[in-house]
Short mmCIF file of C-alpha atoms in Angstrom, two decimals:
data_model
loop_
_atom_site.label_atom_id
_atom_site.label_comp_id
_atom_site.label_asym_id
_atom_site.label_seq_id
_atom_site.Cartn_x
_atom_site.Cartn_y
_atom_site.Cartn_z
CA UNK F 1 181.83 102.34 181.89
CA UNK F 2 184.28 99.40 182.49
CA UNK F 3 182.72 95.79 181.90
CA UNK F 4 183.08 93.40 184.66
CA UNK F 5 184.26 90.39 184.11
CA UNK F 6 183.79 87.02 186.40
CA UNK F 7 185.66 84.89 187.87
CA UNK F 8 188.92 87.12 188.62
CA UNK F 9 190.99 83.84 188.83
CA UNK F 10 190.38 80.56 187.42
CA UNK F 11 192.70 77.25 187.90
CA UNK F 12 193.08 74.55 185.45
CA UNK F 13 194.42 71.04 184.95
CA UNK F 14 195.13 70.67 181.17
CA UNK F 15 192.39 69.52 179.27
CA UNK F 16 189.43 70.74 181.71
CA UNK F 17 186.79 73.23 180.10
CA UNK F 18 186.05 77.17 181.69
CA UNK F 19 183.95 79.71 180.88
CA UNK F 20 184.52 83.33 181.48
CA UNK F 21 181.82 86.34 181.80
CA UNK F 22 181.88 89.89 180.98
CA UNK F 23 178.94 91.97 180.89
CA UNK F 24 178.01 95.38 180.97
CA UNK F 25 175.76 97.97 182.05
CA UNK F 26 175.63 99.83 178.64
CA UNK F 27 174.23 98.75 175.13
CA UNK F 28 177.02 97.11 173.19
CA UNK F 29 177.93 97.38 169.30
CA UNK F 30 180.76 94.62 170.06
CA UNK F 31 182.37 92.78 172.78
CA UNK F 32 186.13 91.78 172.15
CA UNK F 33 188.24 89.35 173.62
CA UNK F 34 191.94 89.06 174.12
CA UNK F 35 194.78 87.24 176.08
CA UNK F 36 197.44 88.69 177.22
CA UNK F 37 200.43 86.36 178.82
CA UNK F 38 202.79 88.20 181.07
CA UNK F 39 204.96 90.40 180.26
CA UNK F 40 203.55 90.77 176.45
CA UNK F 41 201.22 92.35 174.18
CA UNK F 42 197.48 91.44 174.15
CA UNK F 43 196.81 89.23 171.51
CA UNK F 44 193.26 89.21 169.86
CA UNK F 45 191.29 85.85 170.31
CA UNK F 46 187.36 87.09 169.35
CA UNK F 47 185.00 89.62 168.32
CA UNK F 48 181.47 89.52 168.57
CA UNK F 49 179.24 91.94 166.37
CA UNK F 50 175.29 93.36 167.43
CA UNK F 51 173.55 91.27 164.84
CA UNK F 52 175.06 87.67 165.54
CA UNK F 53 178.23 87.66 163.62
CA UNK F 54 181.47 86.65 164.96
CA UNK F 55 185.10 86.16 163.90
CA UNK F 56 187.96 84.61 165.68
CA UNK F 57 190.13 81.84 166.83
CA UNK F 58 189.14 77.95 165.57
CA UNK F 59 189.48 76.91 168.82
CA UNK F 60 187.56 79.44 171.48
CA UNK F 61 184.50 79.67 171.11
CA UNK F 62 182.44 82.93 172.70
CA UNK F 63 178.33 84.17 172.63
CA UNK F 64 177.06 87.62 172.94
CA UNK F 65 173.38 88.34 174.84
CA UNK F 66 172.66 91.53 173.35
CA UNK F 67 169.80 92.44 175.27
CA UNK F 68 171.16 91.33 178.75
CA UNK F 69 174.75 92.94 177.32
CA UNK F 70 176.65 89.87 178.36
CA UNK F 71 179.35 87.63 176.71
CA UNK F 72 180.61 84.60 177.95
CA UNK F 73 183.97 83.13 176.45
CA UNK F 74 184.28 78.97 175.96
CA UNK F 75 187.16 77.64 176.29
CA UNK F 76 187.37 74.00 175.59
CA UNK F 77 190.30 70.98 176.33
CA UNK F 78 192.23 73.46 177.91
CA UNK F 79 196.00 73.38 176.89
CA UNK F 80 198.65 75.08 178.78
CA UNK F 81 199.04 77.92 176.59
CA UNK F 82 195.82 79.25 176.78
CA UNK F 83 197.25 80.27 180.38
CA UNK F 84 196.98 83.91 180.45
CA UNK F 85 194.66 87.26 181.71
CA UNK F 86 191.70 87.21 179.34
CA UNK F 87 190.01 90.22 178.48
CA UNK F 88 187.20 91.33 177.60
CA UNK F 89 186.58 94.67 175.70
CA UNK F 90 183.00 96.57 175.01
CA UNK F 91 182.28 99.35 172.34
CA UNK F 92 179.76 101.05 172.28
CA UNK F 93 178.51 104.10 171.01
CA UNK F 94 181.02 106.60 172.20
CA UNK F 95 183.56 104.23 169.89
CA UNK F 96 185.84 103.76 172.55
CA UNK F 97 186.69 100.19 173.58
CA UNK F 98 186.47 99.62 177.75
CA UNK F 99 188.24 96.83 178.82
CA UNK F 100 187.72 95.15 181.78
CA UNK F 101 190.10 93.85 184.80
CA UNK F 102 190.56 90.15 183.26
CA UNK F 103 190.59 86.81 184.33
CA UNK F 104 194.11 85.20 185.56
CA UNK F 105 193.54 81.60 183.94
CA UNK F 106 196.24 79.30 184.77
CA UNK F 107 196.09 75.71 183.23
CA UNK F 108 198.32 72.86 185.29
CA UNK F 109 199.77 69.82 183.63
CA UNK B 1 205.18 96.65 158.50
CA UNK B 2 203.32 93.80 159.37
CA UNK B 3 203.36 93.96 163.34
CA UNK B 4 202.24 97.35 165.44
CA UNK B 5 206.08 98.22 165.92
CA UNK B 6 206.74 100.28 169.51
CA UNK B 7 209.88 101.74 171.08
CA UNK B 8 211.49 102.14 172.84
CA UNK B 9 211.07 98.64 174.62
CA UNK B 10 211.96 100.36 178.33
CA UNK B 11 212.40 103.94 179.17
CA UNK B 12 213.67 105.48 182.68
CA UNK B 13 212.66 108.71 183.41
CA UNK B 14 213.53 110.85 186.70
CA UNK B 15 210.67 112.61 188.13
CA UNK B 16 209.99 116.30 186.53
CA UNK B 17 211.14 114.81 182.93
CA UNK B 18 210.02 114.31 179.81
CA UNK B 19 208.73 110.68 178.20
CA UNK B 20 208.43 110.40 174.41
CA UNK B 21 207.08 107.02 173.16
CA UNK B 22 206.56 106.16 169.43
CA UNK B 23 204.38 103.89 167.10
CA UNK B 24 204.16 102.62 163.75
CA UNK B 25 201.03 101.06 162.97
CA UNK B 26 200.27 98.58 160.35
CA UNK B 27 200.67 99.77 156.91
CA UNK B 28 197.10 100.86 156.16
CA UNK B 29 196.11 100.68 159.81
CA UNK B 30 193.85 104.21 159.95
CA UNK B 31 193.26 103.92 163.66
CA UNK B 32 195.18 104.19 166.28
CA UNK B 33 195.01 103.58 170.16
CA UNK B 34 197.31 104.50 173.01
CA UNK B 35 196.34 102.65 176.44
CA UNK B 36 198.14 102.93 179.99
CA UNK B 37 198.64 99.71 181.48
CA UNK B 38 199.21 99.55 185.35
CA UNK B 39 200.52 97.12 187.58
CA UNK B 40 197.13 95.80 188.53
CA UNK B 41 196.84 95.09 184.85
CA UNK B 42 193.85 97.79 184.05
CA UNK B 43 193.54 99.14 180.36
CA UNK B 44 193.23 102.56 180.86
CA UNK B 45 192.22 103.61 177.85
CA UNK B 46 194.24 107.57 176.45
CA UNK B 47 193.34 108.66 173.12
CA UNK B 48 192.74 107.32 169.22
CA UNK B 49 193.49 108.40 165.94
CA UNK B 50 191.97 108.23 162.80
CA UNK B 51 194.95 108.76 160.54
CA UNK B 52 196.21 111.83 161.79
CA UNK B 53 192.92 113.37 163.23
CA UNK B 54 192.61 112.83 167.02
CA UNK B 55 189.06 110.69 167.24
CA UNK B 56 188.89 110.45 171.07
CA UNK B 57 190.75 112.21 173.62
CA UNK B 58 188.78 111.66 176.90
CA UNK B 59 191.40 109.75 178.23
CA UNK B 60 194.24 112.01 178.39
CA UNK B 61 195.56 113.66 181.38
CA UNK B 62 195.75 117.23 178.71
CA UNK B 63 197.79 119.45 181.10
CA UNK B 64 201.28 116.93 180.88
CA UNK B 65 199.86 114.32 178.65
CA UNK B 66 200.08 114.91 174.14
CA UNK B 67 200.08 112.47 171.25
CA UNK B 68 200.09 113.11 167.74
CA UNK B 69 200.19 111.29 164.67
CA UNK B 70 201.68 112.83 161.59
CA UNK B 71 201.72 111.51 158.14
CA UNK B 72 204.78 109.51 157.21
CA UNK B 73 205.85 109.74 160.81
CA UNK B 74 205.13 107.10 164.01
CA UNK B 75 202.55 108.03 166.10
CA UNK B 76 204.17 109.45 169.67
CA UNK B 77 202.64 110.07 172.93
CA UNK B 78 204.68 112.82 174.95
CA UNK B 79 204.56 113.16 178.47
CA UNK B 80 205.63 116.42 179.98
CA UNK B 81 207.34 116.66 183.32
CA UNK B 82 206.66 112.63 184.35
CA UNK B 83 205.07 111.68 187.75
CA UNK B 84 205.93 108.92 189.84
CA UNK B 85 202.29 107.63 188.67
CA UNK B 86 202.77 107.89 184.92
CA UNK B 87 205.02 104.75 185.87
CA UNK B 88 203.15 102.00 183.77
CA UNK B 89 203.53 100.06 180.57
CA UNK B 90 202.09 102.02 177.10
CA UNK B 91 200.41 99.98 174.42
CA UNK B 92 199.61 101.37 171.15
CA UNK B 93 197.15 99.43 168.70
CA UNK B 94 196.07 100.01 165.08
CA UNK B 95 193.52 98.37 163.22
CA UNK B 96 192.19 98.91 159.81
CA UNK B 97 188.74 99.63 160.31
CA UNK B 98 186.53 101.85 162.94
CA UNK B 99 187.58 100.47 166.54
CA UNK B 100 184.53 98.97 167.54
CA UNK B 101 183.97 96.39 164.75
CA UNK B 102 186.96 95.24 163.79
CA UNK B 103 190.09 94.09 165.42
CA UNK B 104 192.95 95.40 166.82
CA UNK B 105 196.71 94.41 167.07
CA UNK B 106 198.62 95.82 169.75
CA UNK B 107 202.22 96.32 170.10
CA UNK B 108 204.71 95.15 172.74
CA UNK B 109 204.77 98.23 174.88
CA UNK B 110 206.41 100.39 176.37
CA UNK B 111 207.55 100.14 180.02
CA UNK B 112 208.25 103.50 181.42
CA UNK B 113 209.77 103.79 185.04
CA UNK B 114 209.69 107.04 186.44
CA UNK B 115 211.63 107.29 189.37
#
């Protein structure tokens, strides 16, 4: 079942901080996250694992609720090139990764 | 290889014919992933591989839709007799450990036009 992510849109001036949802109706193993700028390949910013442990980019920052089955990406002193569609993508135990329908960030100067 | 390497970049097909899109995973990538990407940007997610053993298939359309990956040989997703809906980019991914805990690197797609 897809995750659903919140807000669909989110405007920035550089330097400002958001804070983008994704949860799911499912039990999670992992909840991934990944930008994807127009026109290119996803790129991989963050995983987070059942159990606590995480791995990803120095400068995003992300939590995982395991019981409510929610994860909620930081990002912090936004710079213009974290404009992008973020998404977020749940496994669980059918091993398939679900994405969801992203959120359009765009960060103004 | 050190990138998820897809081609061809753009491929125009007329409606009726066949698509065949390749992938070459990173060396000793033993998954693989083939997602449809549409123009309102949802993942749809088509099948994975674990080396050359299909692991998931629940996502393929089976009556136009195939995908194999051989040894020594990209990956390729076939498309038989291409609708006007099949229009869409293709990513492939491959990571080196079980999909769900680990992660994945996707290539730059494939846009195929079917008109």
């Amino acid at each position: 079942q897809q995750p659903v992510q919140s807000p669909q849109a989110v405007i920035l001036r550089e330097g400002e901080d958001a804070v983008i949802n994704c949860s799911s109706s499912k039990a999670l193993y992992s909840v991934h996250w990944y930008r994807q700028k127009h026109g290119e390949a996803p790129v991989f910013l963050m995983i987070l694992l059942k159990g606590g442990e995480q791995k990803g980019h120095e400068k995003i920052s992300a939590s995982f609720n395991e019981k409510k089955q929610q994860s909620s990406l930081y990002l912090t002193a936004s710079q213009l090139s974290y404009s992008g569609t973020y998404f977020c993508g749940t496994g669980g135990s059918n091993y398939k990764l679900t994405f969801g329908k992203g959120t359009l960030l765009t960060v103004n100067p | 290889g050190e990138e998820v390497a897809q081609t061809p970049k753009h491929l125009v097909r007329g409606e009726g014919q066949k698509a065949k899109l390749y992938c070459a995973p990173i060396k000793g990538h033993s998954y693989v992933f083939w997602y449809q990407q549409v123009l309102k940007n949802e993942f749809k997610f088509l099948i994975s591989f674990q080396n050359e053993n299909v692991f998931d298939e629940t996502g393929m359309p089976k009556e136009r839709f195939s995908a194999k990956c051989l040894p020594n040989s990209p990956c390729s997703l076939e498309i038989q007799a291409t609708k006007l809906e099949d229009s869409a980019v293709y990513f492939c991914a491959s990571s080196q450990r079980v999909w769900w805990n680990t992660e994945a690197f996707f290539g730059q797609g494939t846009r195929l036009t079917v008109v």
